[in-house]
Amino acid sequence: MSENLDKSNINETGKSKSNDSEQGLEDAVEGSEKALQKKIKSGSPSTRRVQRPHASPPRFVTVEELLETAKGVTNMALAHEIVVNGDFRIKPVELPEDSLEKRVKDIVHKAFWDCLSVQLSEDPPTYDRAIKLVGEIKETLLSFLLPGHTRLRNQITEVLDLDLIKQEAENGALDISKLAEFIIGMMGTLCAPVRDEEVKKLKDIKEIVPLFRAIFSVLDLMKVDMANFAVSSIRPHLMQQSVEYERKQFQEILEKQPNSLDFVTQWLEEAADDLLSQKYKNALPAGEGAAGSGDGPSPDPVEVQNYAYLMLLKWDHLHRPFPETVLMDHSRFQELQLQLEQLAVLGAVLLVTFSMAAPGISSRADFAEKLKMFVKILLTDMHLPSFHLEDALTTVGEKVCLEVSSCLSLCGFSPLTTDKEAVLKGQVHAVASPDNPIRRIVESRILTFLDAYLASGHQKPLPTAPGGLGPIQKELEEVAVKFARLVNYNKMVFSPYYDAILSKILVRS
């Protein structure tokens, strides 16, 4: 595959992706377990400050400034997406069937190909449009070549010599079918393996106009393949430059929109206050006043940042604006939050089940894994609007009782009594409530693990999973790795802003 991309295609697909990223941004804008559980509350703002941040002085901006800012945000979001999202792919533009744009496109294309068909049907045929198409195909094929592809470049230039083709057309000696045959063969040489079948089908098309139309369709797909190949090739190099690039872009946005750190400031203030008032208060001797009065120790800036990131995993996305510096990862933090909520329910169900089962079966790895797998399956759609957690946990309770009784019998123990089954089903069903004590303990331990993971600097071995989380440790570590990757990259880009804000906040503490 070649790194020489067709520029017009890259611009077009890049704009499409950029627009999607920009729209996503616009949509987005709309020491103990008990201590940690109290510190991070779902969507509950600090009692010491209002929901809205302190407003910056009003400033009028021109339309040009707004457009330039939007462009900067779009470019920054696209670069960020390429670096952070390992699955980033440019996709062919597919217009909705009933859209005006698609109808106009179809009409224009039909008119063009009908006109070409009329020209080739004349006696003698007129090849003006066909030769122009051959010229476009030639430039596209050349754009796929690497600098070292000298032989292929010479072949394309020699066979698709437009001056020679015009002379042959004028003298009635042009064999358009032979040119098409050469083009298809060259496409087969340059295309990705995934396009072999499409190129092969071109050989079965005998009529010139449908053949040219199909050739351009496959070439468009090849351009997308080349664009994605280029993205994967430049990603390691882009990673080295993206931190400075994103910081520079954000600084330009900040200069045009000075209030672009208001929600970040509120976010960090709340994190610092929570740490100071809840964690450090416990370290003060009785009678010396509450934390935050200036008598207690000041939180460490790194600890405040890590705690602030943990707050994002319990964020009320419907009622609280997301901090500006993590806005491009809004959807990723939401996804992590949903995964952790599902893990908390899964962990709570397993914890309740194993506490009721005999030690001989709760320690069996095969039983624990089997139990975990079917509970995970039943909770797969947990965050869909149509999903009813209470109904699902009723089914889970029934299945858990059957599995536990079956395993007890296989191990030579007495199956669960009717009373114990009723208790187990009730405890499993109770996990549906966010205020369920078992579920809150599991959530607290999950956050404790993530906090320890961030604080460890991701050194191996990984922090030990808190008690009761052993069955979900694998899933928890996978989430921790994703979470840490987002946090680390965000810190690298925006740490100067965080340090400046925290230096002011912690001085006041």
Coordinates of N, CA and C in Angstrom, one line a residue, residues 76-234:
M76 N -8.3 20.0 16.3 CA -7.8 19.5 17.5 C -8.5 18.2 17.8
A77 N -9.8 18.1 17.6 CA -10.6 16.9 17.9 C -10.2 15.8 16.9
L78 N -10.0 16.1 15.7 CA -9.6 15.1 14.7 C -8.2 14.5 15.0
A79 N -7.3 15.4 15.4 CA -5.9 14.9 15.7 C -6.0 14.0 17.0
H80 N -6.8 14.5 18.0 CA -7.0 13.8 19.2 C -7.6 12.4 19.0
E81 N -8.6 12.3 18.1 CA -9.3 11.1 17.8 C -8.3 10.1 17.2
I82 N -7.5 10.5 16.3 CA -6.5 9.7 15.6 C -5.6 9.1 16.6
V83 N -5.1 9.9 17.5 CA -4.1 9.4 18.5 C -4.7 8.5 19.6
V84 N -5.9 8.9 20.1 CA -6.4 8.2 21.3 C -7.2 7.0 20.8
N85 N -7.9 7.0 19.7 CA -8.7 5.9 19.2 C -7.9 5.0 18.3
G86 N -7.5 3.9 18.8 CA -6.7 3.0 18.0 C -7.6 2.4 16.9
D87 N -8.9 2.4 17.0 CA -9.8 1.9 16.0 C -10.3 2.9 15.0
F88 N -9.7 4.1 15.1 CA -10.2 5.2 14.2 C -10.0 4.8 12.7
R89 N -11.1 5.0 12.0 CA -11.1 4.6 10.5 C -11.9 5.7 9.8
I90 N -11.4 6.0 8.6 CA -12.1 6.9 7.7 C -13.1 6.0 6.9
K91 N -14.3 6.4 6.8 CA -15.3 5.5 6.1 C -15.8 6.2 4.9
P92 N -16.2 5.5 3.9 CA -16.8 6.1 2.7 C -18.1 6.9 3.1
V93 N -18.3 8.0 2.4 CA -19.5 8.8 2.7 C -20.7 8.1 2.1
E94 N -21.7 7.8 2.9 CA -22.9 7.2 2.5 C -24.1 8.1 2.8
L95 N -24.7 8.7 1.8 CA -25.8 9.6 2.0 C -27.1 8.8 2.2
P96 N -28.0 9.4 3.0 CA -29.3 8.7 3.3 C -30.0 8.6 2.0
E97 N -30.8 7.5 1.8 CA -31.5 7.2 0.6 C -32.4 8.3 0.2
D98 N -33.1 8.9 1.1 CA -34.2 9.8 0.8 C -33.7 11.3 1.0
S99 N -32.4 11.5 1.1 CA -31.9 12.9 1.3 C -31.9 13.6 -0.1
L100 N -32.0 14.9 0.0 CA -31.9 15.8 -1.2 C -30.5 15.7 -1.8
E101 N -29.5 15.6 -1.0 CA -28.1 15.6 -1.5 C -27.9 14.4 -2.3
K102 N -28.5 13.2 -1.9 CA -28.3 12.0 -2.7 C -29.1 12.0 -4.0
R103 N -30.3 12.6 -3.9 CA -31.0 12.7 -5.2 C -30.3 13.6 -6.2
V104 N -29.8 14.7 -5.7 CA -29.1 15.6 -6.6 C -27.8 14.9 -7.2
K105 N -27.1 14.2 -6.3 CA -25.9 13.5 -6.7 C -26.3 12.4 -7.8
D106 N -27.3 11.7 -7.6 CA -27.7 10.6 -8.5 C -28.1 11.2 -9.8
I107 N -28.8 12.4 -9.8 CA -29.3 13.0 -11.1 C -28.1 13.5 -11.9
V108 N -27.1 14.2 -11.2 CA -25.9 14.7 -11.9 C -25.1 13.5 -12.4
H109 N -24.9 12.5 -11.6 CA -24.1 11.4 -12.1 C -24.8 10.7 -13.3
K110 N -26.1 10.5 -13.2 CA -26.8 9.9 -14.3 C -26.7 10.7 -15.6
A111 N -26.8 12.0 -15.5 CA -26.6 12.9 -16.6 C -25.3 12.7 -17.3
F112 N -24.2 12.7 -16.4 CA -22.9 12.6 -16.9 C -22.7 11.3 -17.7
W113 N -23.1 10.1 -17.0 CA -22.8 8.8 -17.7 C -23.7 8.7 -18.9
D114 N -24.9 9.2 -18.9 CA -25.7 9.2 -20.1 C -25.1 10.0 -21.3
C115 N -24.5 11.1 -20.9 CA -23.8 11.9 -22.0 C -22.6 11.1 -22.5
L116 N -21.9 10.4 -21.7 CA -20.7 9.6 -22.1 C -21.2 8.5 -23.0
S117 N -22.3 7.9 -22.6 CA -22.8 6.8 -23.5 C -23.2 7.3 -24.8
V118 N -23.8 8.5 -24.9 CA -24.2 9.1 -26.2 C -23.0 9.3 -27.0
Q119 N -21.9 9.9 -26.4 CA -20.7 10.2 -27.2 C -20.1 8.9 -27.8
L120 N -20.0 7.8 -27.0 CA -19.4 6.6 -27.4 C -20.3 5.9 -28.5
S121 N -21.6 6.2 -28.5 CA -22.5 5.6 -29.5 C -22.5 6.3 -30.8
E122 N -21.9 7.4 -30.9 CA -21.8 8.1 -32.2 C -21.0 7.4 -33.2
D123 N -21.2 7.8 -34.4 CA -20.4 7.1 -35.5 C -19.7 8.2 -36.4
P124 N -18.4 8.4 -36.2 CA -17.5 7.7 -35.3 C -17.7 8.1 -33.9
P125 N -17.2 7.3 -32.9 CA -17.4 7.7 -31.5 C -16.6 8.9 -31.1
T126 N -17.1 9.7 -30.2 CA -16.4 10.8 -29.6 C -15.8 10.5 -28.3
Y127 N -14.5 10.6 -28.1 CA -13.8 10.1 -26.9 C -13.4 11.2 -26.0
D128 N -13.9 12.5 -26.2 CA -13.4 13.6 -25.3 C -13.6 13.3 -23.8
R129 N -14.8 12.9 -23.4 CA -15.1 12.7 -22.0 C -14.4 11.4 -21.5
A130 N -14.4 10.4 -22.4 CA -13.7 9.2 -22.0 C -12.2 9.4 -21.7
I131 N -11.6 10.2 -22.5 CA -10.1 10.5 -22.3 C -9.9 11.3 -21.0
K132 N -10.8 12.2 -20.7 CA -10.7 12.9 -19.5 C -10.8 12.0 -18.3
L133 N -11.7 11.0 -18.4 CA -11.8 10.0 -17.3 C -10.6 9.2 -17.2
V134 N -10.0 8.8 -18.3 CA -8.7 8.1 -18.3 C -7.6 8.9 -17.6
G135 N -7.6 10.2 -17.9 CA -6.7 11.1 -17.2 C -6.9 11.1 -15.7
E136 N -8.1 11.1 -15.2 CA -8.4 11.1 -13.8 C -8.0 9.8 -13.2
I137 N -8.2 8.7 -13.9 CA -7.8 7.4 -13.4 C -6.3 7.3 -13.3
K138 N -5.6 7.9 -14.3 CA -4.1 7.9 -14.3 C -3.6 8.6 -13.1
E139 N -4.1 9.8 -12.8 CA -3.6 10.5 -11.6 C -3.9 9.8 -10.3
T140 N -5.1 9.1 -10.3 CA -5.4 8.4 -9.1 C -4.5 7.2 -8.9
L141 N -4.2 6.4 -9.9 CA -3.3 5.3 -9.8 C -1.9 5.8 -9.4
L142 N -1.4 6.9 -10.0 CA -0.1 7.4 -9.7 C 0.0 7.9 -8.2
S143 N -1.2 8.3 -7.7 CA -1.2 8.8 -6.3 C -1.0 7.6 -5.3
F144 N -1.3 6.4 -5.8 CA -1.2 5.2 -4.9 C 0.3 4.7 -4.8
L145 N 1.2 5.2 -5.6 CA 2.5 4.7 -5.7 C 3.5 5.2 -4.6
L146 N 4.4 4.4 -4.2 CA 5.5 4.9 -3.3 C 6.6 5.4 -4.2
P147 N 7.5 6.2 -3.6 CA 8.6 6.8 -4.4 C 9.4 5.7 -5.1
G148 N 9.5 4.5 -4.5 CA 10.3 3.5 -5.1 C 9.7 2.7 -6.2
H149 N 8.4 2.9 -6.5 CA 7.7 2.2 -7.5 C 7.9 2.8 -8.9
T150 N 9.2 2.8 -9.3 CA 9.6 3.4 -10.6 C 9.0 2.6 -11.8
R151 N 9.1 1.3 -11.7 CA 8.6 0.5 -12.9 C 7.1 0.7 -13.1
L152 N 6.4 0.6 -12.0 CA 4.9 0.8 -12.1 C 4.6 2.2 -12.6
R153 N 5.3 3.2 -12.1 CA 5.1 4.5 -12.6 C 5.3 4.7 -14.0
N154 N 6.4 4.1 -14.5 CA 6.7 4.1 -16.0 C 5.6 3.4 -16.8
Q155 N 5.2 2.3 -16.3 CA 4.1 1.6 -17.0 C 2.8 2.4 -17.2
I156 N 2.4 3.0 -16.0 CA 1.2 3.8 -16.1 C 1.4 5.0 -17.0
T157 N 2.5 5.7 -16.9 CA 2.7 6.9 -17.7 C 2.8 6.5 -19.2
E158 N 3.4 5.4 -19.5 CA 3.5 5.0 -20.9 C 2.2 4.6 -21.5
V159 N 1.5 3.7 -20.8 CA 0.2 3.1 -21.4 C -0.9 4.2 -21.4
L160 N -0.9 5.0 -20.3 CA -2.0 6.0 -20.2 C -1.5 7.4 -20.6
D161 N -0.7 7.4 -21.7 CA -0.2 8.7 -22.3 C -1.4 9.4 -23.0
L162 N -1.9 10.4 -22.4 CA -3.1 11.1 -22.9 C -2.9 11.7 -24.3
D163 N -1.7 12.2 -24.6 CA -1.4 12.7 -25.9 C -1.5 11.6 -27.0
L164 N -0.9 10.5 -26.7 CA -0.9 9.4 -27.6 C -2.4 8.8 -27.8
I165 N -3.1 8.8 -26.6 CA -4.5 8.3 -26.7 C -5.3 9.2 -27.6
K166 N -5.1 10.6 -27.5 CA -5.9 11.5 -28.3 C -5.6 11.3 -29.8
Q167 N -4.3 11.1 -30.1 CA -3.9 10.8 -31.5 C -4.6 9.6 -32.0
E168 N -4.6 8.5 -31.2 CA -5.3 7.3 -31.6 C -6.8 7.5 -31.8
A169 N -7.4 8.3 -31.0 CA -8.8 8.6 -31.1 C -9.1 9.4 -32.4
E170 N -8.2 10.3 -32.7 CA -8.4 11.1 -33.9 C -8.3 10.3 -35.2
N171 N -7.4 9.3 -35.1 CA -7.2 8.4 -36.2 C -8.0 7.2 -36.3
G172 N -9.0 7.1 -35.3 CA -9.9 5.9 -35.3 C -9.2 4.6 -34.9
A173 N -8.1 4.7 -34.2 CA -7.3 3.5 -33.8 C -7.3 3.2 -32.3
L174 N -8.2 3.9 -31.5 CA -8.2 3.8 -30.1 C -9.0 2.6 -29.7
D175 N -8.3 1.7 -28.9 CA -9.0 0.5 -28.3 C -9.2 0.8 -26.8
I176 N -10.4 1.3 -26.5 CA -10.8 1.7 -25.2 C -10.8 0.4 -24.3
S177 N -11.2 -0.7 -24.8 CA -11.3 -1.9 -24.0 C -9.9 -2.4 -23.5
K178 N -8.9 -2.2 -24.4 CA -7.5 -2.5 -24.0 C -7.0 -1.6 -22.8
L179 N -7.4 -0.3 -22.9 CA -7.0 0.6 -21.8 C -7.7 0.2 -20.5
A180 N -9.0 -0.2 -20.6 CA -9.7 -0.6 -19.4 C -9.1 -1.9 -18.8
E181 N -8.6 -2.8 -19.7 CA -8.0 -4.0 -19.2 C -6.7 -3.7 -18.4
F182 N -5.9 -2.8 -19.0 CA -4.7 -2.4 -18.3 C -5.0 -1.7 -16.9
I183 N -6.0 -0.9 -16.9 CA -6.4 -0.2 -15.7 C -6.8 -1.2 -14.6
I184 N -7.6 -2.1 -15.0 CA -8.1 -3.1 -14.0 C -6.9 -4.0 -13.5
G185 N -6.0 -4.3 -14.4 CA -4.8 -5.1 -13.9 C -4.0 -4.3 -13.0
M186 N -3.8 -3.0 -13.2 CA -3.0 -2.1 -12.3 C -3.7 -1.9 -11.0
M187 N -5.0 -1.8 -11.0 CA -5.8 -1.7 -9.8 C -5.6 -3.0 -8.9
G188 N -5.6 -4.1 -9.6 CA -5.4 -5.4 -8.9 C -4.1 -5.4 -8.2
T189 N -3.1 -4.8 -8.8 CA -1.7 -4.8 -8.3 C -1.6 -3.9 -7.1
L190 N -2.3 -2.8 -7.1 CA -2.2 -1.7 -6.1 C -3.2 -1.8 -5.0
C191 N -4.3 -2.5 -5.1 CA -5.4 -2.5 -4.1 C -5.0 -3.4 -2.9
A192 N -5.7 -3.1 -1.8 CA -5.6 -3.9 -0.6 C -6.2 -5.3 -0.9
P193 N -5.8 -6.3 -0.2 CA -6.4 -7.6 -0.4 C -7.9 -7.6 -0.2
V194 N -8.5 -6.8 0.6 CA -9.9 -6.7 0.9 C -10.7 -6.3 -0.4
R195 N -10.0 -5.7 -1.4 CA -10.6 -5.2 -2.6 C -10.4 -6.1 -3.8
D196 N -9.8 -7.3 -3.6 CA -9.5 -8.2 -4.7 C -10.8 -8.6 -5.4
E197 N -11.8 -8.9 -4.5 CA -13.1 -9.4 -5.1 C -13.8 -8.3 -6.0
E198 N -13.8 -7.1 -5.5 CA -14.4 -6.0 -6.3 C -13.6 -5.8 -7.6
V199 N -12.3 -5.9 -7.6 CA -11.5 -5.7 -8.8 C -11.8 -6.9 -9.8
K200 N -11.9 -8.0 -9.2 CA -12.1 -9.2 -10.1 C -13.5 -9.1 -10.8
K201 N -14.5 -8.6 -10.1 CA -15.8 -8.4 -10.7 C -15.8 -7.4 -11.9
L202 N -14.8 -6.5 -11.9 CA -14.7 -5.6 -13.0 C -14.4 -6.3 -14.4
K203 N -13.7 -7.4 -14.3 CA -13.4 -8.1 -15.5 C -14.6 -8.7 -16.2
D204 N -15.7 -8.8 -15.5 CA -16.9 -9.4 -16.0 C -17.8 -8.4 -16.7
I205 N -17.5 -7.1 -16.6 CA -18.3 -6.1 -17.2 C -17.8 -5.8 -18.6
K206 N -18.6 -5.9 -19.6 CA -18.2 -5.8 -21.0 C -18.5 -4.5 -21.6
E207 N -19.6 -3.8 -21.1 CA -20.0 -2.5 -21.7 C -19.1 -1.4 -21.1
I208 N -18.6 -0.5 -21.9 CA -17.6 0.5 -21.5 C -18.2 1.4 -20.4
V209 N -19.4 2.0 -20.6 CA -19.9 3.0 -19.6 C -20.1 2.4 -18.3
P210 N -20.8 1.2 -18.1 CA -20.9 0.6 -16.8 C -19.5 0.2 -16.2
L211 N -18.6 -0.1 -17.1 CA -17.3 -0.5 -16.6 C -16.6 0.7 -16.0
F212 N -16.6 1.8 -16.7 CA -15.9 3.0 -16.2 C -16.6 3.4 -14.9
R213 N -17.9 3.3 -14.8 CA -18.6 3.7 -13.6 C -18.2 2.8 -12.4
A214 N -18.0 1.5 -12.7 CA -17.6 0.6 -11.6 C -16.2 0.8 -11.3
I215 N -15.3 1.2 -12.2 CA -13.9 1.4 -11.9 C -13.8 2.6 -11.0
F216 N -14.5 3.7 -11.2 CA -14.4 4.8 -10.3 C -15.0 4.5 -8.9
S217 N -16.0 3.6 -8.9 CA -16.6 3.2 -7.6 C -15.5 2.5 -6.8
V218 N -14.8 1.6 -7.4 CA -13.7 0.8 -6.7 C -12.6 1.7 -6.3
L219 N -12.2 2.6 -7.2 CA -11.1 3.6 -6.9 C -11.4 4.4 -5.7
D220 N -12.7 4.8 -5.5 CA -13.1 5.5 -4.4 C -12.8 4.7 -3.1
L221 N -13.2 3.4 -3.1 CA -12.9 2.6 -2.0 C -11.4 2.4 -1.7
M222 N -10.6 2.4 -2.8 CA -9.2 2.3 -2.7 C -8.6 3.5 -2.0
K223 N -9.2 4.7 -2.4 CA -8.7 5.9 -1.8 C -8.9 5.9 -0.3
V224 N -10.1 5.4 0.2 CA -10.4 5.3 1.6 C -9.4 4.3 2.3
D225 N -9.1 3.2 1.6 CA -8.1 2.3 2.1 C -6.7 3.0 2.3
M226 N -6.4 3.7 1.3 CA -5.1 4.4 1.4 C -5.0 5.5 2.5
A227 N -6.2 6.1 2.7 CA -6.3 7.1 3.7 C -6.1 6.5 5.1
N228 N -6.8 5.3 5.3 CA -6.7 4.6 6.6 C -5.3 4.0 6.8
F229 N -4.6 3.6 5.7 CA -3.3 3.1 5.8 C -2.3 4.3 6.2
A230 N -2.6 5.4 5.7 CA -1.7 6.6 6.0 C -1.9 7.0 7.5
V231 N -3.2 6.9 7.9 CA -3.5 7.2 9.3 C -2.8 6.3 10.3
S232 N -2.8 5.0 10.0 CA -2.1 4.0 10.8 C -0.6 4.2 10.8
S233 N -0.1 4.7 9.6 CA 1.3 4.8 9.5 C 1.8 6.1 10.2
I234 N 1.0 7.1 10.2 CA 1.5 8.4 10.9 C 1.2 8.4 12.4

